[in-house]
mmCIF file of C-alpha atoms in Angstrom:
data_model
loop_
_atom_site.group_PDB
_atom_site.id
_atom_site.type_symbol
_atom_site.label_atom_id
_atom_site.label_comp_id
_atom_site.label_asym_id
_atom_site.label_seq_id
_atom_site.Cartn_x
_atom_site.Cartn_y
_atom_site.Cartn_z
ATOM 1 C CA UNK A 29 87.010 112.829 110.266
ATOM 2 C CA UNK A 30 90.038 114.681 108.569
ATOM 3 C CA UNK A 31 91.284 115.136 105.150
ATOM 4 C CA UNK A 32 94.922 115.765 104.332
ATOM 5 C CA UNK A 33 95.621 118.163 101.274
ATOM 6 C CA UNK A 34 99.091 118.718 99.640
ATOM 7 C CA UNK A 35 99.195 121.775 97.449
ATOM 8 C CA UNK A 36 102.511 121.986 95.392
ATOM 9 C CA UNK A 37 104.516 120.915 98.486
ATOM 10 C CA UNK A 38 108.175 121.185 98.061
ATOM 11 C CA UNK A 39 111.251 120.576 100.340
ATOM 12 C CA UNK A 40 114.795 121.765 99.884
ATOM 13 C CA UNK A 41 117.896 121.208 102.114
ATOM 14 C CA UNK A 42 119.775 124.366 101.491
ATOM 15 C CA UNK A 43 119.803 124.426 97.587
ATOM 16 C CA UNK A 44 119.122 120.698 97.128
ATOM 17 C CA UNK A 45 115.442 119.770 96.361
ATOM 18 C CA UNK A 46 114.265 116.451 97.704
ATOM 19 C CA UNK A 47 110.532 116.805 97.221
ATOM 20 C CA UNK A 48 109.411 118.437 93.916
ATOM 21 C CA UNK A 49 105.845 119.859 94.186
ATOM 22 C CA UNK A 50 103.431 117.106 95.394
ATOM 23 C CA UNK A 51 99.770 117.684 94.726
ATOM 24 C CA UNK A 52 97.393 115.189 96.405
ATOM 25 C CA UNK A 53 94.483 114.793 98.652
ATOM 26 C CA UNK A 54 94.043 112.033 101.261
ATOM 27 C CA UNK A 55 90.371 111.552 102.037
ATOM 28 C CA UNK A 56 88.832 111.477 105.448
ATOM 29 C CA UNK A 57 89.082 107.963 107.061
ATOM 30 C CA UNK A 58 91.330 106.824 104.121
ATOM 31 C CA UNK A 59 94.379 104.574 104.686
ATOM 32 C CA UNK A 60 97.025 105.814 102.164
ATOM 33 C CA UNK A 61 100.442 104.319 101.803
ATOM 34 C CA UNK A 62 103.454 106.318 100.428
ATOM 35 C CA UNK A 63 105.585 103.858 98.582
ATOM 36 C CA UNK A 64 108.927 104.181 96.997
ATOM 37 C CA UNK A 65 112.534 103.276 97.060
ATOM 38 C CA UNK A 66 115.020 104.589 99.748
ATOM 39 C CA UNK A 67 115.753 108.260 99.105
ATOM 40 C CA UNK A 68 112.595 109.021 97.215
ATOM 41 C CA UNK A 69 111.221 111.641 99.693
ATOM 42 C CA UNK A 70 108.450 109.578 101.230
ATOM 43 C CA UNK A 71 109.550 109.855 104.881
ATOM 44 C CA UNK A 72 110.335 113.645 104.351
ATOM 45 C CA UNK A 73 106.666 114.141 103.091
ATOM 46 C CA UNK A 74 105.319 112.304 106.222
ATOM 47 C CA UNK A 75 107.506 114.419 108.473
ATOM 48 C CA UNK A 76 106.167 117.589 106.945
ATOM 49 C CA UNK A 77 102.572 116.449 107.751
ATOM 50 C CA UNK A 78 103.738 115.829 111.269
ATOM 51 C CA UNK A 79 105.650 119.071 111.556
ATOM 52 C CA UNK A 80 108.947 117.438 112.102
ATOM 53 C CA UNK A 81 110.182 119.120 108.859
ATOM 54 C CA UNK A 82 109.637 122.626 107.548
ATOM 55 C CA UNK A 83 107.858 122.982 104.333
ATOM 56 C CA UNK A 84 109.979 124.886 101.759
ATOM 57 C CA UNK A 85 107.103 125.891 99.383
ATOM 58 C CA UNK A 86 103.432 124.971 98.990
ATOM 59 C CA UNK A 87 100.863 124.186 101.711
ATOM 60 C CA UNK A 88 99.741 121.166 103.757
ATOM 61 C CA UNK A 89 96.113 121.329 105.040
ATOM 62 C CA UNK A 90 94.793 118.993 107.854
ATOM 63 C CA UNK A 91 91.014 119.424 107.486
ATOM 64 C CA UNK A 92 90.516 123.017 106.588
ATOM 65 C CA UNK A 93 93.542 124.238 108.352
ATOM 66 C CA UNK A 94 96.874 125.137 106.688
ATOM 67 C CA UNK A 95 99.427 123.617 109.197
ATOM 68 C CA UNK A 96 102.600 125.002 107.611
ATOM 69 C CA UNK A 97 103.428 127.086 110.786
ATOM 70 C CA UNK A 98 101.759 125.051 113.398
ATOM 71 C CA UNK A 99 103.821 123.243 116.134
ATOM 72 C CA UNK A 100 103.639 119.307 115.853
ATOM 73 C CA UNK A 101 101.535 119.178 119.065
ATOM 74 C CA UNK A 102 98.920 121.610 117.451
ATOM 75 C CA UNK A 103 98.300 119.320 114.374
ATOM 76 C CA UNK A 104 96.299 116.557 115.789
ATOM 77 C CA UNK A 105 98.629 113.853 114.678
ATOM 78 C CA UNK A 106 100.161 110.778 116.357
ATOM 79 C CA UNK A 107 103.085 109.170 114.839
ATOM 80 C CA UNK A 108 104.554 105.516 115.147
ATOM 81 C CA UNK A 109 108.248 105.393 114.291
ATOM 82 C CA UNK A 110 110.514 102.603 113.055
ATOM 83 C CA UNK A 111 112.266 102.541 116.299
ATOM 84 C CA UNK A 112 109.808 102.185 119.162
ATOM 85 C CA UNK A 113 111.229 105.048 121.243
ATOM 86 C CA UNK A 114 109.730 103.639 124.491
ATOM 87 C CA UNK A 115 110.773 104.780 127.906
ATOM 88 C CA UNK A 116 112.957 101.654 129.170
ATOM 89 C CA UNK A 117 112.341 102.544 132.834
ATOM 90 C CA UNK A 118 108.542 102.911 132.508
ATOM 91 C CA UNK A 119 105.998 100.025 132.570
ATOM 92 C CA UNK A 120 103.837 99.525 129.471
ATOM 93 C CA UNK A 121 100.998 101.293 131.447
ATOM 94 C CA UNK A 122 103.051 104.387 132.081
ATOM 95 C CA UNK A 123 104.414 104.420 128.411
ATOM 96 C CA UNK A 124 101.026 104.341 127.089
ATOM 97 C CA UNK A 125 99.586 106.913 129.381
ATOM 98 C CA UNK A 126 102.559 109.326 129.488
ATOM 99 C CA UNK A 127 101.194 111.838 127.069
ATOM 100 C CA UNK A 128 97.881 111.985 128.934
ATOM 101 C CA UNK A 129 99.692 112.557 132.263
ATOM 102 C CA UNK A 130 101.614 115.480 130.710
ATOM 103 C CA UNK A 131 98.530 116.935 129.318
ATOM 104 C CA UNK A 132 97.003 116.870 132.919
ATOM 105 C CA UNK A 133 94.247 114.228 132.504
ATOM 106 C CA UNK A 134 93.053 112.934 135.957
ATOM 107 C CA UNK A 135 94.424 109.682 136.847
ATOM 108 C CA UNK A 136 91.169 107.539 136.887
ATOM 109 C CA UNK A 137 90.220 108.816 133.517
ATOM 110 C CA UNK A 138 93.738 108.273 132.262
ATOM 111 C CA UNK A 139 93.883 104.716 133.661
ATOM 112 C CA UNK A 140 90.586 103.760 132.010
ATOM 113 C CA UNK A 141 91.671 105.106 128.562
ATOM 114 C CA UNK A 142 94.915 103.203 128.924
ATOM 115 C CA UNK A 143 93.184 99.939 129.699
ATOM 116 C CA UNK A 144 90.800 100.328 126.779
ATOM 117 C CA UNK A 145 93.487 100.936 124.310
ATOM 118 C CA UNK A 146 95.741 98.091 125.628
ATOM 119 C CA UNK A 147 92.828 95.726 125.225
ATOM 120 C CA UNK A 148 92.362 96.773 121.537
ATOM 121 C CA UNK A 149 95.898 95.744 120.791
ATOM 122 C CA UNK A 150 95.959 92.692 123.063
ATOM 123 C CA UNK A 151 98.348 94.197 125.757
ATOM 124 C CA UNK A 152 96.057 94.091 128.768
ATOM 125 C CA UNK A 153 98.075 91.234 130.362
ATOM 126 C CA UNK A 154 101.430 93.156 129.889
ATOM 127 C CA UNK A 155 100.605 96.486 131.414
ATOM 128 C CA UNK A 156 103.094 96.093 134.450
ATOM 129 C CA UNK A 157 106.008 94.846 132.341
ATOM 130 C CA UNK A 158 109.028 96.894 131.224
ATOM 131 C CA UNK A 159 109.774 97.247 127.501
ATOM 132 C CA UNK A 160 112.804 95.075 127.892
ATOM 133 C CA UNK A 161 110.447 92.143 128.908
ATOM 134 C CA UNK A 162 108.522 92.311 125.634
ATOM 135 C CA UNK A 163 109.092 90.868 122.204
ATOM 136 C CA UNK A 164 109.572 93.092 119.133
ATOM 137 C CA UNK A 165 105.957 92.750 118.062
ATOM 138 C CA UNK A 166 104.696 93.541 121.671
ATOM 139 C CA UNK A 167 106.890 96.633 121.819
ATOM 140 C CA UNK A 168 105.541 97.790 118.465
ATOM 141 C CA UNK A 169 101.941 97.333 119.789
ATOM 142 C CA UNK A 170 102.900 99.544 122.824
ATOM 143 C CA UNK A 171 104.103 102.194 120.416
ATOM 144 C CA UNK A 172 100.949 101.988 118.509
ATOM 145 C CA UNK A 173 98.730 102.109 121.754
ATOM 146 C CA UNK A 174 100.798 105.141 122.862
ATOM 147 C CA UNK A 175 99.610 106.928 119.623
ATOM 148 C CA UNK A 176 96.033 105.653 119.757
ATOM 149 C CA UNK A 177 95.530 106.843 123.411
ATOM 150 C CA UNK A 178 95.634 110.406 122.327
ATOM 151 C CA UNK A 179 92.705 109.943 119.997
ATOM 152 C CA UNK A 180 94.363 111.864 117.139
ATOM 153 C CA UNK A 181 92.762 113.100 114.002
ATOM 154 C CA UNK A 182 95.573 111.656 112.024
ATOM 155 C CA UNK A 183 97.806 108.573 112.300
ATOM 156 C CA UNK A 184 101.304 108.531 110.728
ATOM 157 C CA UNK A 185 103.281 105.468 110.309
ATOM 158 C CA UNK A 186 107.048 105.699 109.373
ATOM 159 C CA UNK A 187 108.155 102.232 108.286
ATOM 160 C CA UNK A 188 106.981 100.874 111.660
ATOM 161 C CA UNK A 189 107.670 97.181 110.798
ATOM 162 C CA UNK A 190 111.232 97.449 109.545
ATOM 163 C CA UNK A 191 112.684 95.864 112.750
ATOM 164 C CA UNK A 192 110.353 92.803 112.817
ATOM 165 C CA UNK A 193 110.893 89.449 111.208
ATOM 166 C CA UNK A 194 108.893 88.335 108.270
ATOM 167 C CA UNK A 195 106.284 86.466 110.291
ATOM 168 C CA UNK A 196 105.695 89.314 112.666
ATOM 169 C CA UNK A 197 105.410 91.808 109.814
ATOM 170 C CA UNK A 198 102.417 89.777 108.416
ATOM 171 C CA UNK A 199 100.798 89.578 111.884
ATOM 172 C CA UNK A 200 101.208 93.460 112.332
ATOM 173 C CA UNK A 201 99.751 94.280 108.885
ATOM 174 C CA UNK A 202 96.661 92.432 109.965
ATOM 175 C CA UNK A 203 96.583 94.233 113.286
ATOM 176 C CA UNK A 204 96.972 97.513 111.716
ATOM 177 C CA UNK A 205 94.218 97.062 109.175
ATOM 178 C CA UNK A 206 91.899 95.850 111.989
ATOM 179 C CA UNK A 207 92.499 98.875 114.037
ATOM 180 C CA UNK A 208 92.048 101.193 111.172
ATOM 181 C CA UNK A 209 88.684 99.509 110.376
ATOM 182 C CA UNK A 210 87.612 99.825 114.053
ATOM 183 C CA UNK A 211 88.846 103.507 114.565
ATOM 184 C CA UNK A 212 88.355 104.861 111.034
ATOM 185 C CA UNK A 213 90.959 107.514 111.490
ATOM 186 C CA UNK A 214 92.789 108.935 108.567
ATOM 187 C CA UNK A 215 96.133 107.253 108.266
ATOM 188 C CA UNK A 216 99.312 107.640 106.294
ATOM 189 C CA UNK A 217 101.798 104.774 106.266
ATOM 190 C CA UNK A 218 105.302 105.055 104.677
ATOM 191 C CA UNK A 219 107.104 101.933 103.478
ATOM 192 C CA UNK A 220 109.501 100.705 100.768
ATOM 193 C CA UNK A 221 108.054 97.251 100.991
ATOM 194 C CA UNK A 222 105.501 96.800 98.029
ATOM 195 C CA UNK A 223 103.823 93.733 99.739
ATOM 196 C CA UNK A 224 103.268 95.791 102.734
ATOM 197 C CA UNK A 225 101.770 98.634 100.701
ATOM 198 C CA UNK A 226 99.503 96.593 98.508
ATOM 199 C CA UNK A 227 97.921 94.627 101.474
ATOM 200 C CA UNK A 228 97.419 97.819 103.586
ATOM 201 C CA UNK A 229 96.492 100.601 101.381
ATOM 202 C CA UNK A 230 93.161 101.904 100.148
ATOM 203 C CA UNK A 231 95.287 104.046 97.841
ATOM 204 C CA UNK A 232 99.002 104.349 97.008
ATOM 205 C CA UNK A 233 101.104 107.406 96.348
ATOM 206 C CA UNK A 234 104.127 106.089 94.556
ATOM 207 C CA UNK A 235 107.178 108.406 94.703
ATOM 208 C CA UNK A 236 110.425 108.383 92.710
ATOM 209 C CA UNK A 237 113.083 110.924 93.045
ATOM 210 C CA UNK A 238 110.952 113.249 95.083
ATOM 211 C CA UNK A 239 108.126 113.179 92.540
ATOM 212 C CA UNK A 240 104.775 111.457 92.622
ATOM 213 C CA UNK A 241 104.699 108.816 89.805
ATOM 214 C CA UNK A 242 101.205 107.607 90.347
ATOM 215 C CA UNK A 243 98.294 107.810 92.872
ATOM 216 C CA UNK A 244 95.723 105.041 92.829
ATOM 217 C CA UNK A 245 94.224 101.870 94.239
ATOM 218 C CA UNK A 246 96.633 98.901 94.588
ATOM 219 C CA UNK A 247 94.729 96.935 91.874
ATOM 220 C CA UNK A 248 94.676 99.952 89.507
ATOM 221 C CA UNK A 249 98.429 100.785 90.126
ATOM 222 C CA UNK A 250 99.250 97.062 89.259
ATOM 223 C CA UNK A 251 97.169 96.655 86.323
ATOM 224 C CA UNK A 252 97.578 100.175 84.827
ATOM 225 C CA UNK A 253 101.097 101.463 85.748
ATOM 226 C CA UNK A 254 101.365 105.099 84.766
ATOM 227 C CA UNK A 255 105.090 104.811 84.050
ATOM 228 C CA UNK A 256 107.807 102.442 83.442
ATOM 229 C CA UNK A 257 109.152 102.925 86.933
ATOM 230 C CA UNK A 258 105.793 102.000 88.465
ATOM 231 C CA UNK A 259 105.580 98.864 86.201
ATOM 232 C CA UNK A 260 109.002 97.818 87.282
ATOM 233 C CA UNK A 261 108.672 98.642 90.964
ATOM 234 C CA UNK A 262 105.260 97.156 91.533
ATOM 235 C CA UNK A 263 105.083 93.289 91.255
ATOM 236 C CA UNK A 264 107.124 90.463 92.483
ATOM 237 C CA UNK A 265 108.601 89.236 90.183
ATOM 238 C CA UNK A 266 108.681 92.548 88.422
ATOM 239 C CA UNK A 267 107.126 93.148 84.943
ATOM 240 C CA UNK A 268 109.111 91.946 81.885
ATOM 241 C CA UNK A 269 110.175 95.234 79.993
ATOM 242 C CA UNK A 270 111.495 94.342 76.458
ATOM 243 C CA UNK A 271 113.210 97.149 74.468
ATOM 244 C CA UNK A 272 112.448 97.401 70.886
ATOM 245 C CA UNK A 273 110.892 99.314 68.002
ATOM 246 C CA UNK A 274 107.762 98.827 65.868
ATOM 247 C CA UNK A 275 108.175 98.668 62.023
ATOM 248 C CA UNK A 276 105.857 99.890 59.343
ATOM 249 C CA UNK A 277 103.932 96.561 59.535
ATOM 250 C CA UNK A 278 103.239 96.906 63.298
ATOM 251 C CA UNK A 279 105.775 94.166 64.161
ATOM 252 C CA UNK A 280 107.722 94.769 67.377
ATOM 253 C CA UNK A 281 111.367 94.006 66.717
ATOM 254 C CA UNK A 282 113.606 93.406 69.688
ATOM 255 C CA UNK A 283 116.957 91.879 70.834
ATOM 256 C CA UNK A 284 118.809 89.830 68.210
ATOM 257 C CA UNK A 285 116.076 89.409 65.629
ATOM 258 C CA UNK A 286 113.215 88.692 67.917
ATOM 259 C CA UNK A 287 109.757 89.703 66.572
ATOM 260 C CA UNK A 288 106.178 89.780 67.978
ATOM 261 C CA UNK A 289 102.935 91.570 67.461
ATOM 262 C CA UNK A 290 101.220 93.963 69.856
ATOM 263 C CA UNK A 291 97.984 95.957 69.633
ATOM 264 C CA UNK A 292 98.719 99.532 68.363
ATOM 265 C CA UNK A 293 101.878 98.716 66.564
ATOM 266 C CA UNK A 294 100.940 100.311 63.233
ATOM 267 C CA UNK A 295 100.353 103.668 64.860
ATOM 268 C CA UNK A 296 103.731 103.426 66.667
ATOM 269 C CA UNK A 297 105.886 102.644 63.584
ATOM 270 C CA UNK A 298 109.436 103.922 63.947
ATOM 271 C CA UNK A 299 109.174 104.549 67.796
ATOM 272 C CA UNK A 300 111.406 103.013 70.313
ATOM 273 C CA UNK A 301 109.354 101.691 73.100
ATOM 274 C CA UNK A 302 109.422 99.211 76.000
ATOM 275 C CA UNK A 303 106.989 96.440 75.826
ATOM 276 C CA UNK A 304 105.848 95.203 79.277
ATOM 277 C CA UNK A 305 104.143 92.043 80.158
ATOM 278 C CA UNK A 306 103.438 90.579 83.643
ATOM 279 C CA UNK A 307 105.235 87.221 84.365
ATOM 280 C CA UNK A 308 101.896 85.646 85.396
ATOM 281 C CA UNK A 309 100.312 86.810 82.136
ATOM 282 C CA UNK A 310 102.618 84.655 79.978
ATOM 283 C CA UNK A 311 101.699 80.999 79.095
ATOM 284 C CA UNK A 312 103.627 78.146 77.748
ATOM 285 C CA UNK A 313 102.662 77.375 74.113
ATOM 286 C CA UNK A 314 103.478 74.966 71.291
ATOM 287 C CA UNK A 315 106.179 75.570 68.895
ATOM 288 C CA UNK A 316 103.711 76.229 66.001
ATOM 289 C CA UNK A 317 101.368 78.606 67.983
ATOM 290 C CA UNK A 318 100.627 81.832 66.246
ATOM 291 C CA UNK A 319 102.498 84.700 67.688
ATOM 292 C CA UNK A 320 104.556 82.609 70.043
ATOM 293 C CA UNK A 321 107.863 83.851 71.485
ATOM 294 C CA UNK A 322 110.872 81.423 71.229
ATOM 295 C CA UNK A 323 113.067 81.511 74.196
ATOM 296 C CA UNK A 324 115.801 79.300 75.805
ATOM 297 C CA UNK A 325 115.636 78.524 79.535
ATOM 298 C CA UNK A 326 118.444 80.079 81.812
ATOM 299 C CA UNK A 327 117.393 78.615 85.010
ATOM 300 C CA UNK A 328 114.219 77.813 87.141
ATOM 301 C CA UNK A 329 113.300 78.913 90.689
ATOM 302 C CA UNK A 330 111.060 76.453 92.350
ATOM 303 C CA UNK A 331 108.503 78.023 94.691
ATOM 304 C CA UNK A 332 106.303 74.995 95.589
ATOM 305 C CA UNK A 333 102.933 75.738 94.165
ATOM 306 C CA UNK A 334 104.601 77.424 91.091
ATOM 307 C CA UNK A 335 107.969 78.212 89.647
ATOM 308 C CA UNK A 336 109.741 81.095 87.835
ATOM 309 C CA UNK A 337 111.176 80.401 84.604
ATOM 310 C CA UNK A 338 114.063 82.738 83.612
ATOM 311 C CA UNK A 339 114.607 82.592 79.870
ATOM 312 C CA UNK A 340 116.334 84.399 77.162
ATOM 313 C CA UNK A 341 114.085 85.568 74.116
ATOM 314 C CA UNK A 342 116.349 86.724 71.362
ATOM 315 C CA UNK A 343 118.727 88.600 73.870
ATOM 316 C CA UNK A 344 115.795 89.835 75.988
ATOM 317 C CA UNK A 345 115.212 88.592 79.496
ATOM 318 C CA UNK A 346 111.868 87.015 80.115
ATOM 319 C CA UNK A 347 110.458 85.737 83.442
ATOM 320 C CA UNK A 348 107.536 83.456 83.444
ATOM 321 C CA UNK A 349 105.270 82.268 86.291
ATOM 322 C CA UNK A 350 104.813 78.551 85.477
ATOM 323 C CA UNK A 351 102.562 75.972 87.255
ATOM 324 C CA UNK A 352 103.970 73.041 85.256
ATOM 325 C CA UNK A 353 105.964 70.168 86.449
ATOM 326 C CA UNK A 354 108.895 68.207 85.431
ATOM 327 C CA UNK A 355 112.539 69.214 84.931
ATOM 328 C CA UNK A 356 113.563 72.268 82.861
ATOM 329 C CA UNK A 357 117.235 72.171 82.594
ATOM 330 C CA UNK A 358 119.228 75.238 81.198
ATOM 331 C CA UNK A 359 119.220 75.408 77.487
ATOM 332 C CA UNK A 360 115.640 73.959 76.957
ATOM 333 C CA UNK A 361 113.903 75.658 74.184
ATOM 334 C CA UNK A 362 110.324 76.751 74.938
ATOM 335 C CA UNK A 363 107.698 78.940 73.336
ATOM 336 C CA UNK A 364 105.433 81.480 75.240
ATOM 337 C CA UNK A 365 102.301 83.450 74.415
ATOM 338 C CA UNK A 366 100.208 86.128 75.966
ATOM 339 C CA UNK A 367 96.901 88.116 75.344
ATOM 340 C CA UNK A 368 97.254 91.466 73.541
ATOM 341 C CA UNK A 369 95.204 93.063 76.456
ATOM 342 C CA UNK A 370 97.956 92.183 78.806
ATOM 343 C CA UNK A 371 100.594 94.235 77.000
ATOM 344 C CA UNK A 372 101.797 97.504 78.372
ATOM 345 C CA UNK A 373 103.693 99.909 76.172
ATOM 346 C CA UNK A 374 106.002 102.777 77.538
ATOM 347 C CA UNK A 375 107.534 105.608 75.602
ATOM 348 C CA UNK A 376 111.312 106.631 75.723
ATOM 349 C CA UNK A 377 110.425 109.209 78.442
ATOM 350 C CA UNK A 378 108.992 106.296 80.668
ATOM 351 C CA UNK A 379 105.346 107.260 80.458
ATOM 352 C CA UNK A 380 102.631 104.797 79.590
ATOM 353 C CA UNK A 381 101.428 104.817 75.892
ATOM 354 C CA UNK A 382 97.618 104.680 75.791
ATOM 355 C CA UNK A 383 96.153 101.910 73.749
ATOM 356 C CA UNK A 384 92.889 100.203 73.391
ATOM 357 C CA UNK A 385 94.279 97.448 75.664
ATOM 358 C CA UNK A 386 95.168 100.008 78.379
ATOM 359 C CA UNK A 387 91.773 101.730 78.004
ATOM 360 C CA UNK A 388 90.096 98.268 78.413
ATOM 361 C CA UNK A 389 92.164 97.575 81.574
ATOM 362 C CA UNK A 390 91.305 100.955 83.003
ATOM 363 C CA UNK A 391 87.640 100.206 82.507
ATOM 364 C CA UNK A 392 87.862 96.830 84.131
ATOM 365 C CA UNK A 393 89.491 98.096 87.178
ATOM 366 C CA UNK A 394 87.573 101.470 87.383
ATOM 367 C CA UNK A 395 87.748 102.902 90.879
ATOM 368 C CA UNK A 396 84.613 102.647 93.176
ATOM 369 C CA UNK A 397 84.041 105.205 95.952
ATOM 370 C CA UNK A 398 86.474 104.632 98.811
ATOM 371 C CA UNK A 399 83.760 103.770 101.352
ATOM 372 C CA UNK A 400 81.824 101.466 98.986
#
C-alpha cells in the first residue's frame, strides 16, 4: 500500500507558473479525484506524479521515496489516458501483455496473468480481437487491463472517459469503483466532470488557476464549500449566489431593493458579501410567510420528477428545484423561503465566512476515517 505526498509542488513553463505550490497527501488505498475546469493544472499535477512532467519546485513522494528525479518506469505507476493508445495491429491479448513481454516475463506466467486481468474487466471473450473490432467502452477496458496487469503501486487516470457517450461513462464509473474496491490500489483520477468526481472519489482535490481551493470528501465539499469558486463549481444546478450588503440591523440588502435576513448579519454590518443557497434548499412559500423572498418567474425547465424554476428576485437570479406540478408561465409571482442553516456567506476575496450555520454543517458532515 502506497501514499502520495505533495510538498509545495510547483510547475513553470519557462517563466509562466501553472501550478502554484500544492501541499497534500493521498492516503494508501485511497481513491482521490483531482477536479477543476480546463487549464487549472490538474493534468499537469497528475503527469508530475507519473514522471511525464518535470517538477519545477517542491517534492513528490510515492511511499517514502522522493520521485522527482526517478524515471517514469521506476515510480511504480500505471496510467490510463484519455486516448486509449492501443497497438492497432495487436490483439487484445497482446496489448494487455505487451509490458510483461518487454519485461521478460515467461510466456506461461504472462498468459495466466493476462487471462486473470481480462476476466476482471469482462474481456476474456475478446482476447483474440483487434482494437478496431471493439466498442469504445471495450477499448477503454483494454487500456485499464493493460495498466492493471503490471500490478502497480499507483493507478493514474487522466480523464479516461472523455471519449465515451453518457451511458458508457456511467457504466465505466461503476467498473472503476468495483476494480478499486477489489484491488485496493492508491488511485488518482483527473476530470473536469463534477458528477464523475462526486460519484468516484473518497476525497476531492479541487483546483482553480493552478491552486488548490479545497480538499475534502464529496459530501463535505458540497455542503461546506471553502470558497465561492467551489460553491459555484460543485453542484448542478450551481449554488445561487446573491451579491449584497448587511446593514446595521443585520438585514441583507441586495439587487433592486431586495431584503432578507441571514444568521450572522449583525456582525457583518457594512460588509459586501455574496449569500449562497443551494437550489434544492429553497422552498415555495405563501405571500405572507415570514422572511419570504418575492420573485418573478422567468422560465421553467421540466426534468420529469422535478423542475427548475428560474426567477428574478429584485434583480438577483434565483434557481429553485421544485417538485410541484401545474403551469408556471413567465411573469408569475412567487415567494420562496429557506432555513438559516442552509445559508452560505462568502467575503469579497471569495473565501467562506464562518458562522454558526457553517459550523453546524461542518459538525453534521464531519469526516470519518477513510477506511471506516
